[in-house]
CSV table of C-alpha atoms in Angstrom, one decimal:
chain,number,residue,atom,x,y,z
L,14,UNK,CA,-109.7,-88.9,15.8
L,15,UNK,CA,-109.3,-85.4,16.4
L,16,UNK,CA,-105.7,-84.0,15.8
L,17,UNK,CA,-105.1,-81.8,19.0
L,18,UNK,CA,-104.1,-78.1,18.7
L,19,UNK,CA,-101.3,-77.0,17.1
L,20,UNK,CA,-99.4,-73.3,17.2
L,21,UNK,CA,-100.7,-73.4,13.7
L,22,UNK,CA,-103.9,-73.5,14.5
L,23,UNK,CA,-103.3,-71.1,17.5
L,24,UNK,CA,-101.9,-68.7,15.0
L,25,UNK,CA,-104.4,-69.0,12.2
L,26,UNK,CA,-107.5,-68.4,14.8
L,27,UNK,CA,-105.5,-65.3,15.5
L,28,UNK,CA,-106.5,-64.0,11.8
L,29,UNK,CA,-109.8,-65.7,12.2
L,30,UNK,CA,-110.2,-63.0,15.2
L,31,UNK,CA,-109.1,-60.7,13.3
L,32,UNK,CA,-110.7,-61.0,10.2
L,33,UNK,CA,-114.1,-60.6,12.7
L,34,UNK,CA,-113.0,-57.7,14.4
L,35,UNK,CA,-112.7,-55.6,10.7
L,36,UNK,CA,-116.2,-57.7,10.2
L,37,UNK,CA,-115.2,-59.8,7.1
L,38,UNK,CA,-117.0,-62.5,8.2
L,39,UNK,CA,-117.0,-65.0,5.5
L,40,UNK,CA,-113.3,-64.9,5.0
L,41,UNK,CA,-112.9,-65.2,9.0
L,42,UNK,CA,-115.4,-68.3,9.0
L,43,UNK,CA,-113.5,-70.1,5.5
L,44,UNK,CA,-109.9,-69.3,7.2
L,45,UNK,CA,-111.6,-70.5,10.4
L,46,UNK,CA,-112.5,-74.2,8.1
L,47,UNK,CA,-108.8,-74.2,6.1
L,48,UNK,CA,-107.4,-74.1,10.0
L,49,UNK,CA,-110.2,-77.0,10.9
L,50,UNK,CA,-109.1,-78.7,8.0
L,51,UNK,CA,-105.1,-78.8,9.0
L,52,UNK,CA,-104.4,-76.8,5.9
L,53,UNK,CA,-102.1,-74.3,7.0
L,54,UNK,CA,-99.9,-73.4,4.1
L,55,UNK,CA,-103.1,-72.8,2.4
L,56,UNK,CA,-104.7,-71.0,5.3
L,57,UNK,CA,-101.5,-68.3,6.0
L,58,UNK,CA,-102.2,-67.6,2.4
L,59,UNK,CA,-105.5,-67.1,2.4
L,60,UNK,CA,-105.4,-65.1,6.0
L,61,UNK,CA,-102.8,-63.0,4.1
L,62,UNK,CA,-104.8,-62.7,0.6
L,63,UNK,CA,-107.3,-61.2,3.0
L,64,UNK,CA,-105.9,-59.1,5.4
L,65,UNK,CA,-104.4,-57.4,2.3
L,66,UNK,CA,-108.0,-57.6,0.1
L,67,UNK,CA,-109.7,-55.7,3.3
L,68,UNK,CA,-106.4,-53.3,3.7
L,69,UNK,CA,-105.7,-54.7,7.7
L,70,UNK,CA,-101.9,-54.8,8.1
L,71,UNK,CA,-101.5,-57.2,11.4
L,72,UNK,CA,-99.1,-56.7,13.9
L,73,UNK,CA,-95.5,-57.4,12.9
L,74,UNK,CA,-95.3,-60.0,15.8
L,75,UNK,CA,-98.0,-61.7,13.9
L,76,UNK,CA,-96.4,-61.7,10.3
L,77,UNK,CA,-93.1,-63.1,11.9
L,78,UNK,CA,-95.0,-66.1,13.7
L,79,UNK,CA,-96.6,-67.1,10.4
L,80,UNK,CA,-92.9,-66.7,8.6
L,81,UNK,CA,-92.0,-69.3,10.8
L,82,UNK,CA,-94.1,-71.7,11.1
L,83,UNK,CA,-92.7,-75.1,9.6
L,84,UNK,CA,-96.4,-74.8,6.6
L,85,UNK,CA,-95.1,-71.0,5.8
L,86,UNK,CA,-93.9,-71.7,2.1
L,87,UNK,CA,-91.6,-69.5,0.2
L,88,UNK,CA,-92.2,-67.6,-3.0
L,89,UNK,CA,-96.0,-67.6,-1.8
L,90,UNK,CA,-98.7,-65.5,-1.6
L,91,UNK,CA,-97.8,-65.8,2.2
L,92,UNK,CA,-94.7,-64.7,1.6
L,93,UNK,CA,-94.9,-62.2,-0.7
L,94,UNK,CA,-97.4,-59.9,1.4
L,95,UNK,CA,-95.8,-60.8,4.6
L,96,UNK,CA,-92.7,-59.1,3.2
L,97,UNK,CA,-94.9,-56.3,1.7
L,98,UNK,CA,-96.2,-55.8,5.3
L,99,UNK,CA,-92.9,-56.0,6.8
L,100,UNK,CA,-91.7,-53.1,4.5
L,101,UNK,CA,-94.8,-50.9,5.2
L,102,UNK,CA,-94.3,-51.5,8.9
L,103,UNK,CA,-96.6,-50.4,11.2
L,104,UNK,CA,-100.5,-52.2,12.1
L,105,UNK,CA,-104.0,-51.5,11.6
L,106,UNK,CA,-105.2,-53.5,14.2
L,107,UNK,CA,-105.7,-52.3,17.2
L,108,UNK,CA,-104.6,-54.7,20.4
């Protein structure tokens, strides 16, 4: 029985696209599986692990969404780089 979609998973295709646009395509295609897989705590860290591996700052708008989201877990990797983000300000992905 499939699960319907969520905001999470809304969100987390978001990285998935954007992950493909800077052409890291495995990480867009196992962050694409982790949102399959309902895993979203473990999927806003590994969307963030990446975005800041392949040096793509996303849109602030972004970052606040995933701080959010009921799965966003404090003192996480999430967290931490969504707040290092927040403090460098500005994105590297253009709309």
């Amino acid at each position: 029985m499939h699960r319907g979609t969520t905001p999470d998973d809304l969100l987390l295709n978001k990285f998935v696209k954007i992950l493909e646009d800077h052409k890291r395509y495995k990480e867009a295609e196992l962050l694409d599986a982790t949102a399959i897989a309902g895993e979203f705590a473990a999927g806003f860290d590994f969307a963030m692990l990446a975005c800041k591996a392949s040096g793509i700052v996303p849109p602030t708008h972004l970052i606040h969404e995933i701080m959010s989201s009921p799965w966003f877990e404090k003192d996480s990797y999430a967290d931490d780089i969504c707040q290092e983000f927040l403090r460098r300000g500005g994105s590297s992905v253009t709309p």
